[in-house]
Tab-separated table of N, CA and C in Angstrom:
chain	number	residue	atom	x	y	z
A	829	MET	N	40.926	1.638	-38.060
A	829	MET	CA	40.658	2.509	-37.115
A	829	MET	C	41.229	2.403	-35.858
A	830	PRO	N	41.976	3.137	-35.284
A	830	PRO	CA	42.846	3.071	-33.971
A	830	PRO	C	41.768	2.628	-32.846
A	831	THR	N	42.234	1.992	-31.905
A	831	THR	CA	41.495	1.463	-30.660
A	831	THR	C	40.912	3.047	-30.143
A	832	PHE	N	41.696	3.733	-29.802
A	832	PHE	CA	41.272	4.552	-29.061
A	832	PHE	C	39.844	5.666	-29.966
A	833	LEU	N	39.882	5.696	-31.070
A	833	LEU	CA	38.728	6.416	-31.861
A	833	LEU	C	37.541	5.308	-32.105
A	834	LYS	N	37.938	4.200	-31.837
A	834	LYS	CA	36.617	3.245	-31.732
A	834	LYS	C	35.829	3.371	-30.537
A	835	ARG	N	36.908	3.248	-29.600
A	835	ARG	CA	36.102	3.837	-27.833
A	835	ARG	C	35.443	5.226	-28.040
A	836	ILE	N	35.725	5.870	-28.557
A	836	ILE	CA	35.349	7.398	-28.740
A	836	ILE	C	34.286	7.328	-29.533
A	837	SER	N	34.063	6.506	-30.366
A	837	SER	CA	32.884	7.038	-30.981
A	837	SER	C	31.862	5.991	-30.741
A	838	ALA	N	32.413	5.047	-29.784
A	838	ALA	CA	31.237	4.034	-29.124
A	838	ALA	C	30.592	4.787	-27.889
A	839	ILE	N	31.059	5.839	-27.322
A	839	ILE	CA	30.860	6.502	-26.426
A	839	ILE	C	29.814	7.413	-26.499
A	840	PHE	N	29.917	8.333	-27.642
A	840	PHE	CA	29.305	9.188	-28.353
A	840	PHE	C	27.850	8.184	-29.089
A	841	LEU	N	28.058	7.107	-29.684
A	841	LEU	CA	26.988	6.120	-29.848
A	841	LEU	C	26.331	6.190	-28.726
A	842	CYS	N	26.830	5.824	-27.673
A	842	CYS	CA	26.033	5.472	-26.552
A	842	CYS	C	24.674	6.571	-26.016
A	843	LEU	N	25.908	7.699	-26.017
A	843	LEU	CA	25.292	9.461	-25.685
A	843	LEU	C	24.245	9.510	-26.464
A	844	GLY	N	24.248	9.050	-27.659
A	844	GLY	CA	23.128	9.506	-28.630
A	844	GLY	C	21.962	8.673	-28.441
A	845	ILE	N	22.203	7.354	-27.987
A	845	ILE	CA	20.780	6.565	-28.154
A	845	ILE	C	20.502	6.854	-26.973
A	846	VAL	N	21.026	7.366	-25.234
A	846	VAL	CA	20.580	7.615	-24.432
A	846	VAL	C	19.672	8.802	-24.693
A	847	GLY	N	20.526	9.887	-25.226
A	847	GLY	CA	19.659	11.278	-25.559
A	847	GLY	C	18.441	11.278	-26.071
A	848	CYS	N	18.437	10.012	-26.982
A	848	CYS	CA	17.032	10.016	-27.979
A	848	CYS	C	15.852	9.326	-26.962
A	849	VAL	N	16.415	9.066	-25.556
A	849	VAL	CA	15.277	8.301	-25.098
A	849	VAL	C	14.166	9.575	-24.473
A	850	SER	N	13.456	9.486	-24.141
A	850	SER	CA	12.561	10.658	-23.347
A	850	SER	C	11.753	10.118	-22.548
A	851	ILE	N	11.337	11.309	-21.396
A	851	ILE	CA	10.583	10.778	-20.316
A	851	ILE	C	9.385	10.478	-20.966
A	852	PRO	N	8.521	10.044	-20.739
A	852	PRO	CA	6.877	9.777	-21.204
A	852	PRO	C	6.387	11.148	-20.679
A	853	THR	N	4.990	11.656	-21.357
A	853	THR	CA	4.444	13.106	-21.093
A	853	THR	C	3.428	12.591	-19.417
A	854	GLY	N	3.680	13.594	-18.926
A	854	GLY	CA	3.093	12.740	-17.544
A	854	GLY	C	3.855	12.268	-16.574
A	855	PHE	N	4.693	11.847	-16.638
A	855	PHE	CA	5.457	10.927	-15.859
A	855	PHE	C	5.326	10.999	-14.572
A	856	LEU	N	5.570	12.563	-13.925
A	856	LEU	CA	5.694	12.965	-12.343
A	856	LEU	C	3.666	13.593	-12.232
A	857	LYS	N	2.904	13.588	-13.224
A	857	LYS	CA	1.767	14.425	-13.024
A	857	LYS	C	0.906	13.402	-12.347
A	858	PRO	N	0.376	13.435	-10.932
A	858	PRO	CA	-0.360	12.747	-10.024
A	858	PRO	C	-1.517	12.256	-10.824
A	859	ASN	N	-2.166	10.965	-10.621
A	859	ASN	CA	-3.221	10.593	-11.139
A	859	ASN	C	-4.353	11.230	-10.494
A	860	GLU	N	-5.113	11.515	-11.566
A	860	GLU	CA	-6.804	11.957	-11.069
A	860	GLU	C	-7.070	11.339	-9.494
A	861	GLY	N	-8.041	11.902	-9.043
A	861	GLY	CA	-8.768	11.394	-7.747
A	861	GLY	C	-7.338	11.442	-6.460
A	862	TYR	N	-5.943	11.603	-6.683
A	862	TYR	CA	-5.311	11.094	-5.749
A	862	TYR	C	-5.698	11.992	-4.499
A	863	LEU	N	-5.962	13.376	-4.498
A	863	LEU	CA	-6.687	13.825	-3.379
A	863	LEU	C	-7.375	13.057	-2.900
A	864	GLN	N	-8.559	12.504	-3.297
A	864	GLN	CA	-9.398	11.739	-2.604
A	864	GLN	C	-8.295	10.701	-1.992
A	865	LYS	N	-8.161	9.949	-2.830
A	865	LYS	CA	-6.993	8.854	-2.137
A	865	LYS	C	-6.238	9.102	-0.520
A	866	ARG	N	-5.892	10.687	-0.917
A	866	ARG	CA	-4.956	10.602	0.034
A	866	ARG	C	-5.513	11.160	1.378
A	867	GLU	N	-6.405	11.542	1.325
A	867	GLU	CA	-7.278	12.093	2.197
A	867	GLU	C	-8.312	10.741	2.718
A	868	LEU	N	-8.472	9.825	2.153
A	868	LEU	CA	-8.824	8.230	2.417
A	868	LEU	C	-8.064	7.538	3.496
A	869	GLN	N	-6.748	8.175	3.391
A	869	GLN	CA	-5.494	7.073	3.402
A	869	GLN	C	-4.762	8.026	5.232
A	870	MET	N	-5.323	9.104	5.137
A	870	MET	CA	-4.828	10.139	5.957
A	870	MET	C	-5.381	10.657	7.017
A	871	ARG	N	-5.081	10.583	8.582
A	871	ARG	CA	-5.605	11.188	9.489
A	871	ARG	C	-4.615	12.096	10.487
A	872	GLN	N	-5.312	13.294	10.823
A	872	GLN	CA	-4.070	13.759	11.915
A	872	GLN	C	-4.378	13.588	13.422
A	873	TYR	N	-3.524	13.177	14.264
A	873	TYR	CA	-4.033	13.119	15.514
A	873	TYR	C	-3.202	14.555	16.395
A	874	ASP	N	-4.000	14.736	17.316
A	874	ASP	CA	-3.213	15.890	18.599
A	874	ASP	C	-2.632	15.464	19.356
A	875	THR	N	-1.671	14.463	19.049
A	875	THR	CA	-0.681	14.086	19.892
A	875	THR	C	0.548	14.167	19.021
A	876	THR	N	1.662	14.431	19.783
A	876	THR	CA	3.113	14.248	19.420
A	876	THR	C	3.758	12.975	19.831
A	877	ASP	N	3.405	12.202	20.573
A	877	ASP	CA	3.505	10.851	20.852
A	877	ASP	C	3.834	9.792	19.763
A	878	GLN	N	4.929	9.473	19.197
A	878	GLN	CA	4.994	8.560	18.455
A	878	GLN	C	4.465	7.353	18.904
A	879	GLU	N	5.015	7.182	19.605
A	879	GLU	CA	4.933	5.623	20.276
A	879	GLU	C	3.824	5.168	20.721
A	880	LYS	N	3.157	6.122	20.944
A	880	LYS	CA	1.920	5.829	21.510
A	880	LYS	C	1.045	5.955	20.115
A	881	ILE	N	0.883	6.691	19.011
A	881	ILE	CA	0.307	6.174	17.950
A	881	ILE	C	0.754	4.893	17.152
A	882	ILE	N	1.926	4.572	17.226
A	882	ILE	CA	2.651	3.176	16.990
A	882	ILE	C	1.909	1.902	17.619
A	883	THR	N	1.874	1.781	19.232
A	883	THR	CA	1.389	1.008	19.603
A	883	THR	C	-0.283	0.669	19.499
A	884	SER	N	-0.836	2.026	19.413
A	884	SER	CA	-2.171	1.823	18.705
A	884	SER	C	-2.631	1.341	17.666
A	885	VAL	N	-1.756	1.585	16.835
A	885	VAL	CA	-1.882	1.203	15.373
A	885	VAL	C	-1.727	-0.212	15.526
A	886	ALA	N	-0.736	-0.795	16.003
A	886	ALA	CA	-0.087	-2.376	16.192
A	886	ALA	C	-1.641	-3.072	16.725
A	887	GLY	N	-2.082	-2.391	17.691
A	887	GLY	CA	-3.091	-3.137	18.373
A	887	GLY	C	-4.468	-3.370	17.584
A	888	VAL	N	-4.357	-2.165	16.703
A	888	VAL	CA	-6.006	-1.932	16.178
A	888	VAL	C	-5.375	-3.253	14.944
A	889	LEU	N	-4.434	-3.071	14.282
A	889	LEU	CA	-4.610	-4.201	12.726
A	889	LEU	C	-4.473	-5.532	13.588
A	890	GLN	N	-4.021	-5.779	14.971
A	890	GLN	CA	-4.224	-6.861	15.590
A	890	GLN	C	-5.805	-7.372	15.674
A	891	ASP	N	-6.131	-6.127	15.965
A	891	ASP	CA	-7.078	-6.764	16.520
A	891	ASP	C	-8.185	-6.958	15.205
A	892	LEU	N	-8.019	-6.507	14.122
A	892	LEU	CA	-8.679	-6.475	12.901
A	892	LEU	C	-7.872	-7.357	12.112
A	893	SER	N	-7.330	-8.223	12.881
A	893	SER	CA	-6.894	-10.142	12.324
A	893	SER	C	-5.641	-9.689	11.660
A	894	PHE	N	-4.868	-9.166	11.948
A	894	PHE	CA	-3.355	-8.855	11.099
A	894	PHE	C	-2.916	-9.369	11.809
A	895	THR	N	-1.563	-10.197	10.920
A	895	THR	CA	-0.331	-10.658	11.939
A	895	THR	C	0.668	-9.145	11.136
A	896	LEU	N	1.309	-8.456	12.468
A	896	LEU	CA	2.671	-7.668	12.300
A	896	LEU	C	3.675	-8.294	11.754
A	897	ASP	N	3.784	-7.844	10.751
A	897	ASP	CA	5.235	-8.336	9.557
A	897	ASP	C	6.290	-7.177	9.965
A	898	ALA	N	6.247	-6.315	10.243
A	898	ALA	CA	7.623	-5.333	10.591
A	898	ALA	C	6.925	-4.221	11.467
A	899	SER	N	7.881	-3.643	12.413
A	899	SER	CA	7.612	-2.418	12.881
A	899	SER	C	8.883	-1.850	13.258
A	900	GLU	N	8.728	-0.216	13.051
A	900	GLU	CA	10.494	0.111	13.500
A	900	GLU	C	9.328	1.566	13.896
A	901	THR	N	9.444	1.888	15.509
A	901	THR	CA	9.244	3.094	16.228
A	901	THR	C	9.777	3.998	15.591
A	902	GLN	N	11.256	4.167	15.533
A	902	GLN	CA	12.275	5.104	15.577
A	902	GLN	C	11.528	5.920	14.085
A	903	VAL	N	11.056	5.094	12.932
A	903	VAL	CA	10.884	5.894	12.115
A	903	VAL	C	9.207	6.042	11.716
A	904	GLY	N	8.447	5.496	12.461
A	904	GLY	CA	7.089	5.189	12.507
A	904	GLY	C	6.668	4.591	11.633
A	905	PHE	N	6.750	3.082	11.251
A	905	PHE	CA	6.775	2.533	10.727
A	905	PHE	C	6.113	1.050	11.241
A	906	VAL	N	4.895	0.235	10.187
A	906	VAL	CA	4.311	-0.549	10.924
A	906	VAL	C	3.269	-1.395	9.659
A	907	ALA	N	3.964	-2.230	9.254
A	907	ALA	CA	3.592	-3.430	7.979
A	907	ALA	C	2.985	-4.490	9.086
A	908	ALA	N	1.575	-5.086	8.402
A	908	ALA	CA	0.824	-6.394	8.814
A	908	ALA	C	0.210	-6.651	7.461
A	909	SER	N	-0.061	-7.873	7.508
A	909	SER	CA	-0.460	-8.815	6.753
A	909	SER	C	-1.525	-9.980	7.254
A	910	LYS	N	-2.631	-10.623	6.430
A	910	LYS	CA	-3.741	-11.292	6.609
A	910	LYS	C	-4.093	-11.897	5.479
A	911	LYS	N	-4.279	-13.281	5.862
A	911	LYS	CA	-4.554	-14.122	4.789
A	911	LYS	C	-6.099	-14.178	4.301
A	912	ALA	N	-6.337	-14.239	3.573
A	912	ALA	CA	-8.349	-14.158	3.454
A	912	ALA	C	-8.465	-15.104	2.298
A	913	ASP	N	-9.605	-15.707	1.986
A	913	ASP	CA	-10.284	-16.657	0.935
A	913	ASP	C	-11.050	-15.213	-0.299
A	914	ALA	N	-10.206	-15.720	-1.528
A	914	ALA	CA	-10.724	-14.794	-2.403
A	914	ALA	C	-11.706	-15.891	-3.189
A	915	THR	N	-12.494	-16.544	-3.101
A	915	THR	CA	-12.998	-17.449	-3.933
A	915	THR	C	-14.645	-16.921	-3.964
A	916	ASN	N	-14.714	-16.603	-5.235
A	916	ASN	CA	-16.302	-16.370	-5.388
A	916	ASN	C	-16.631	-16.952	-6.196
A	917	ALA	N	-18.093	-17.775	-5.413
A	917	ALA	CA	-18.973	-18.666	-6.492
A	917	ALA	C	-19.078	-18.276	-7.410
A	918	GLY	N	-19.892	-16.877	-8.038
A	918	GLY	CA	-20.276	-16.206	-8.934
A	918	GLY	C	-19.379	-16.474	-10.072
A	919	GLN	N	-18.084	-15.863	-9.751
A	919	GLN	CA	-16.804	-15.839	-10.668
A	919	GLN	C	-16.607	-17.307	-11.213
A	920	VAL	N	-16.583	-18.046	-10.379
A	920	VAL	CA	-16.493	-19.237	-10.868
A	920	VAL	C	-17.144	-20.061	-11.960
A	921	PHE	N	-18.623	-19.958	-11.341
A	921	PHE	CA	-19.526	-20.492	-12.294
A	921	PHE	C	-19.744	-19.625	-13.576
A	922	LEU	N	-19.401	-18.658	-13.506
A	922	LEU	CA	-19.481	-18.226	-14.932
A	922	LEU	C	-18.246	-18.066	-15.940
A	923	VAL	N	-17.052	-18.230	-15.341
A	923	VAL	CA	-15.820	-18.932	-15.991
A	923	VAL	C	-16.410	-20.184	-16.758
A	924	ALA	N	-16.606	-20.929	-15.464
A	924	ALA	CA	-16.901	-22.347	-15.976
A	924	ALA	C	-17.758	-22.251	-17.120
A	925	LEU	N	-19.192	-21.841	-16.898
A	925	LEU	CA	-19.961	-21.611	-17.971
A	925	LEU	C	-19.369	-21.487	-19.483
A	926	LEU	N	-19.025	-20.331	-19.103
A	926	LEU	CA	-18.622	-19.741	-20.561
A	926	LEU	C	-16.954	-20.316	-21.160
A	927	GLY	N	-15.920	-20.606	-20.342
A	927	GLY	CA	-14.660	-20.905	-20.660
A	927	GLY	C	-14.437	-22.224	-20.363
A	928	GLY	N	-14.988	-23.172	-19.637
A	928	GLY	CA	-14.495	-24.432	-19.414
A	928	GLY	C	-14.131	-24.989	-17.937
A	929	ALA	N	-13.967	-25.787	-17.778
A	929	ALA	CA	-12.664	-26.332	-16.632
A	929	ALA	C	-12.057	-26.313	-16.731
A	930	ASN	N	-11.052	-25.755	-17.666
A	930	ASN	CA	-9.567	-25.270	-17.625
A	930	ASN	C	-9.844	-23.987	-17.173
A	931	ALA	N	-10.680	-23.193	-17.734
A	931	ALA	CA	-10.655	-21.830	-16.959
A	931	ALA	C	-11.221	-21.294	-15.838
A	932	VAL	N	-11.353	-22.468	-15.154
A	932	VAL	CA	-11.601	-22.215	-13.637
A	932	VAL	C	-10.427	-21.874	-12.878
A	933	GLN	N	-9.241	-22.573	-13.394
A	933	GLN	CA	-7.951	-22.469	-12.938
A	933	GLN	C	-7.574	-21.118	-12.690
A	934	GLN	N	-7.994	-19.949	-13.567
A	934	GLN	CA	-7.804	-18.847	-13.771
A	934	GLN	C	-8.777	-17.971	-12.671
A	935	CYS	N	-9.469	-18.310	-11.721
A	935	CYS	CA	-10.602	-18.337	-10.786
A	935	CYS	C	-9.729	-17.342	-9.503
A	936	ASP	N	-10.102	-16.640	-9.115
A	936	ASP	CA	-9.467	-16.153	-7.889
A	936	ASP	C	-9.431	-17.070	-6.678
A	937	LYS	N	-8.682	-17.413	-5.901
A	937	LYS	CA	-8.964	-18.396	-4.947
A	937	LYS	C	-8.083	-18.060	-3.271
A	938	SER	N	-7.103	-17.525	-2.975
A	938	SER	CA	-6.502	-16.934	-2.325
A	938	SER	C	-5.991	-15.499	-2.195
A	939	GLN	N	-6.057	-15.152	-0.997
A	939	GLN	CA	-5.635	-13.547	-0.755
A	939	GLN	C	-4.894	-12.905	0.200
A	940	VAL	N	-3.678	-12.251	0.107
A	940	VAL	CA	-3.290	-12.019	1.297
A	940	VAL	C	-3.304	-10.629	1.307
A	941	ILE	N	-3.921	-9.395	2.119
A	941	ILE	CA	-4.092	-8.239	2.396
A	941	ILE	C	-3.026	-7.960	3.216
A	942	LYS	N	-2.589	-6.539	2.969
A	942	LYS	CA	-1.132	-6.115	3.266
A	942	LYS	C	-1.491	-4.437	4.025
A	943	ALA	N	-1.404	-4.109	5.143
A	943	ALA	CA	-1.470	-2.661	5.573
A	943	ALA	C	-0.136	-2.020	5.817
A	944	SER	N	0.430	-1.198	5.322
A	944	SER	CA	1.333	-0.687	5.500
A	944	SER	C	0.578	1.090	6.404
A	945	VAL	N	1.696	1.550	7.700
A	945	VAL	CA	1.325	2.397	8.416
A	945	VAL	C	2.590	3.356	8.509
A	946	ILE	N	2.616	4.472	8.000
A	946	ILE	CA	3.349	5.683	8.428
A	946	ILE	C	2.745	6.386	8.969
A	947	THR	N	3.808	7.054	10.223
A	947	THR	CA	3.606	8.217	10.981
A	947	THR	C	4.396	9.123	10.804
A	948	LYS	N	4.222	10.076	10.924
A	948	LYS	CA	5.181	11.212	10.775
A	948	LYS	C	4.695	12.620	11.701
A	949	SER	N	5.071	13.447	12.300
A	949	SER	CA	4.708	14.782	12.764
A	949	SER	C	4.485	15.690	11.849
A	950	THR	N	3.556	16.935	12.232
A	950	THR	CA	3.349	17.788	10.943
A	950	THR	C	4.335	18.428	10.963
A	951	SER	N	4.320	19.483	9.835
A	951	SER	CA	5.257	20.711	9.896
A	951	SER	C	5.647	21.598	11.243
A	952	ASP	N	4.293	22.021	11.803
A	952	ASP	CA	4.177	22.603	13.136
A	952	ASP	C	4.812	22.007	14.462
A	953	GLY	N	5.105	20.432	14.117
A	953	GLY	CA	5.565	19.743	15.172
A	953	GLY	C	4.144	19.551	16.388
A	954	LYS	N	3.185	19.857	16.025
A	954	LYS	CA	1.838	19.831	17.060
A	954	LYS	C	1.012	18.604	17.032
A	955	LYS	N	1.061	18.227	15.772
A	955	LYS	CA	-0.113	17.286	15.587
A	955	LYS	C	1.171	15.594	14.818
A	956	THR	N	0.284	14.246	14.906
A	956	THR	CA	0.922	13.277	14.006
A	956	THR	C	-0.147	13.101	13.017
A	957	VAL	N	0.684	12.772	12.236
A	957	VAL	CA	-0.038	12.589	10.716
A	957	VAL	C	-0.312	10.681	10.332
A	958	VAL	N	-1.059	10.264	10.595
A	958	VAL	CA	-0.848	8.685	10.120
A	958	VAL	C	-1.550	8.511	8.766
A	959	ARG	N	-0.745	7.820	8.051
A	959	ARG	CA	-1.425	7.355	6.750
A	959	ARG	C	-1.498	5.822	6.522
A	960	VAL	N	-2.120	4.962	6.201
A	960	VAL	CA	-2.465	3.918	6.068
A	960	VAL	C	-2.696	3.585	4.484
A	961	THR	N	-2.194	2.456	4.006
A	961	THR	CA	-2.892	2.058	2.685
A	961	THR	C	-2.923	0.474	3.146
A	962	PHE	N	-3.871	0.133	2.301
A	962	PHE	CA	-4.255	-1.478	2.169
A	962	PHE	C	-4.414	-1.745	1.166
A	963	GLN	N	-3.259	-2.709	0.672
A	963	GLN	CA	-3.224	-3.968	-0.686
A	963	GLN	C	-3.245	-5.065	-0.588
A	964	ARG	N	-3.896	-5.619	-1.756
A	964	ARG	CA	-4.129	-7.096	-1.572
A	964	ARG	C	-3.342	-7.344	-2.857
A	965	ILE	N	-3.074	-9.050	-2.745
A	965	ILE	CA	-2.160	-9.706	-3.671
A	965	ILE	C	-3.167	-11.390	-3.861
A	966	VAL	N	-3.941	-11.354	-5.157
A	966	VAL	CA	-4.230	-12.205	-5.424
A	966	VAL	C	-3.999	-13.284	-6.487
A	967	TRP	N	-4.025	-15.000	-5.761
A	967	TRP	CA	-3.449	-16.230	-6.087
A	967	TRP	C	-4.913	-16.445	-7.055
A	968	ASN	N	-4.413	-16.907	-8.328
A	968	ASN	CA	-5.635	-18.028	-8.590
A	968	ASN	C	-5.782	-19.345	-8.362
A	969	MET	N	-6.482	-19.984	-9.027
A	969	MET	CA	-6.501	-21.617	-8.622
A	969	MET	C	-5.557	-22.719	-9.419
A	970	ALA	N	-4.550	-22.117	-9.758
A	970	ALA	CA	-3.582	-22.761	-10.513
A	970	ALA	C	-2.073	-22.185	-9.757
A	971	GLY	N	-2.351	-21.023	-8.784
A	971	GLY	CA	-1.317	-20.698	-7.909
A	971	GLY	C	-0.733	-19.656	-8.537
A	972	GLN	N	-0.778	-19.186	-9.475
A	972	GLN	CA	-0.455	-17.834	-9.975
A	972	GLN	C	-0.581	-16.195	-9.187
A	973	ILE	N	-0.054	-15.513	-9.400
A	973	ILE	CA	-0.957	-14.142	-8.888
A	973	ILE	C	-1.852	-13.957	-10.127
A	974	ASN	N	-2.795	-13.516	-9.810
A	974	ASN	CA	-3.803	-12.782	-10.814
A	974	ASN	C	-3.793	-11.282	-10.747
A	975	ARG	N	-3.747	-10.519	-9.778
A	975	ARG	CA	-3.522	-9.163	-9.734
A	975	ARG	C	-2.830	-8.938	-8.354
A	976	VAL	N	-2.477	-7.487	-8.133
A	976	VAL	CA	-1.602	-7.156	-7.127
A	976	VAL	C	-2.465	-5.180	-7.658
A	977	GLU	N	-3.340	-5.157	-5.997
A	977	GLU	CA	-4.085	-3.731	-6.394
A	977	GLU	C	-4.023	-3.380	-4.586
A	978	THR	N	-3.893	-2.000	-5.034
A	978	THR	CA	-4.385	-1.071	-3.682
A	978	THR	C	-5.789	-1.119	-3.602
A	979	LEU	N	-6.415	-1.239	-2.278
A	979	LEU	CA	-7.652	-1.326	-1.814
A	979	LEU	C	-8.370	0.051	-1.452
A	980	SER	N	-9.654	0.527	-2.133
A	980	SER	CA	-10.130	1.991	-2.100
A	980	SER	C	-11.412	2.046	-1.234
A	981	ASP	N	-11.714	1.007	-0.514
A	981	ASP	CA	-12.717	1.025	0.012
A	981	ASP	C	-13.016	1.873	0.919
A	982	PRO	N	-13.942	2.800	0.779
A	982	PRO	CA	-13.718	4.041	2.191
A	982	PRO	C	-14.040	3.147	3.518
A	983	ALA	N	-14.953	2.249	3.600
A	983	ALA	CA	-15.302	1.658	4.909
A	983	ALA	C	-14.481	0.902	5.606
A	984	MET	N	-13.296	0.273	4.616
A	984	MET	CA	-12.351	-0.219	5.493
A	984	MET	C	-11.130	0.870	5.956
A	985	TYR	N	-11.130	1.267	5.150
A	985	TYR	CA	-10.475	3.096	5.905
A	985	TYR	C	-10.790	3.621	7.146
A	986	GLN	N	-12.347	3.524	7.063
A	986	GLN	CA	-13.369	4.406	8.121
A	986	GLN	C	-13.019	3.350	9.675
A	987	LYS	N	-13.492	2.264	9.287
A	987	LYS	CA	-13.034	1.457	10.207
A	987	LYS	C	-11.879	1.277	10.881
A	988	PHE	N	-10.950	1.275	10.311
A	988	PHE	CA	-9.176	1.182	10.840
A	988	PHE	C	-8.987	2.599	11.519
A	989	TYR	N	-9.862	3.966	11.281
A	989	TYR	CA	-9.458	5.504	11.699
A	989	TYR	C	-10.166	5.011	12.949
A	990	ASP	N	-11.295	4.644	13.075
A	990	ASP	CA	-12.738	4.482	13.802
A	990	ASP	C	-11.638	4.005	14.903
A	991	SER	N	-11.469	2.729	15.045
A	991	SER	CA	-10.832	1.889	16.179
A	991	SER	C	-9.515	2.655	16.665
A	992	LEU	N	-8.719	3.180	15.318
A	992	LEU	CA	-7.422	3.590	15.899
A	992	LEU	C	-7.621	5.085	16.952
A	993	SER	N	-8.524	5.975	16.530
A	993	SER	CA	-8.920	7.131	17.332
A	993	SER	C	-9.669	6.167	18.680
A	994	LYS	N	-10.171	5.418	19.112
A	994	LYS	CA	-10.833	4.870	20.184
A	994	LYS	C	-9.281	4.040	20.892
A	995	ALA	N	-8.708	3.593	20.302
A	995	ALA	CA	-7.338	2.940	20.910
A	995	ALA	C	-6.386	3.790	21.285
A	996	ILE	N	-6.313	5.415	20.430
A	996	ILE	CA	-5.206	5.745	21.082
A	996	ILE	C	-5.737	7.078	22.159
A	997	PHE	N	-7.149	7.265	22.367
A	997	PHE	CA	-8.119	8.024	23.892
A	997	PHE	C	-7.869	6.616	24.408
A	998	LEU	N	-7.728	5.204	24.457
A	998	LEU	CA	-7.600	4.894	25.609
A	998	LEU	C	-6.337	4.416	26.049
A	999	GLU	N	-5.587	4.659	25.232
A	999	GLU	CA	-3.802	4.974	25.685
A	999	GLU	C	-3.668	6.033	26.377
A	1000	ALA	N	-4.323	7.162	25.738
A	1000	ALA	CA	-3.878	8.290	26.750
A	1000	ALA	C	-4.634	8.436	27.944
A	1001	GLN	N	-5.979	7.660	28.123
A	1001	GLN	CA	-6.250	7.459	29.357
A	1001	GLN	C	-5.920	6.423	30.443
A	1002	LYS	N	-4.814	5.339	29.793
A	1002	LYS	CA	-4.104	4.478	30.483
A	1002	LYS	C	-5.001	3.252	30.960
A	1003	ILE	N	-6.357	2.947	29.968
A	1003	ILE	CA	-7.213	2.504	30.468
A	1003	ILE	C	-6.699	1.002	29.676
């Protein structure tokens, strides 16, 4: 078989294989509860001063013991993180009881909580929307990542937004 025909055959074979791959059903369908999650993570403020909002966000995160990792005022982005202990004495006891000493290595040891904040103007340009998400990475006692998850504790988000509202007010009053 001539080389040209081999190449054409290979191309059609690749196209046939790629054509058989289908997109999973519901691939673009949002998860249940996404509206509640979005409501938890977003607030609107009656200001268009993005710089004031970003400054307030950075101050609130630092007040909550986060370290600023990145900030870009022009695009309205702030990222911060903080380390925390993830040891749960009850988990260690239960795992040791059921699985022995080697299983204890799988227990949570430490975590890093990451906060990501995005700000943008509303479509009418009269307000600013702030969206914060908190994620955590948990390491086990063997130093391996046990899990990565988005935190959805309403109290955590409420504390952030209560502090942010106060900070924006104080920033506006130049206090």
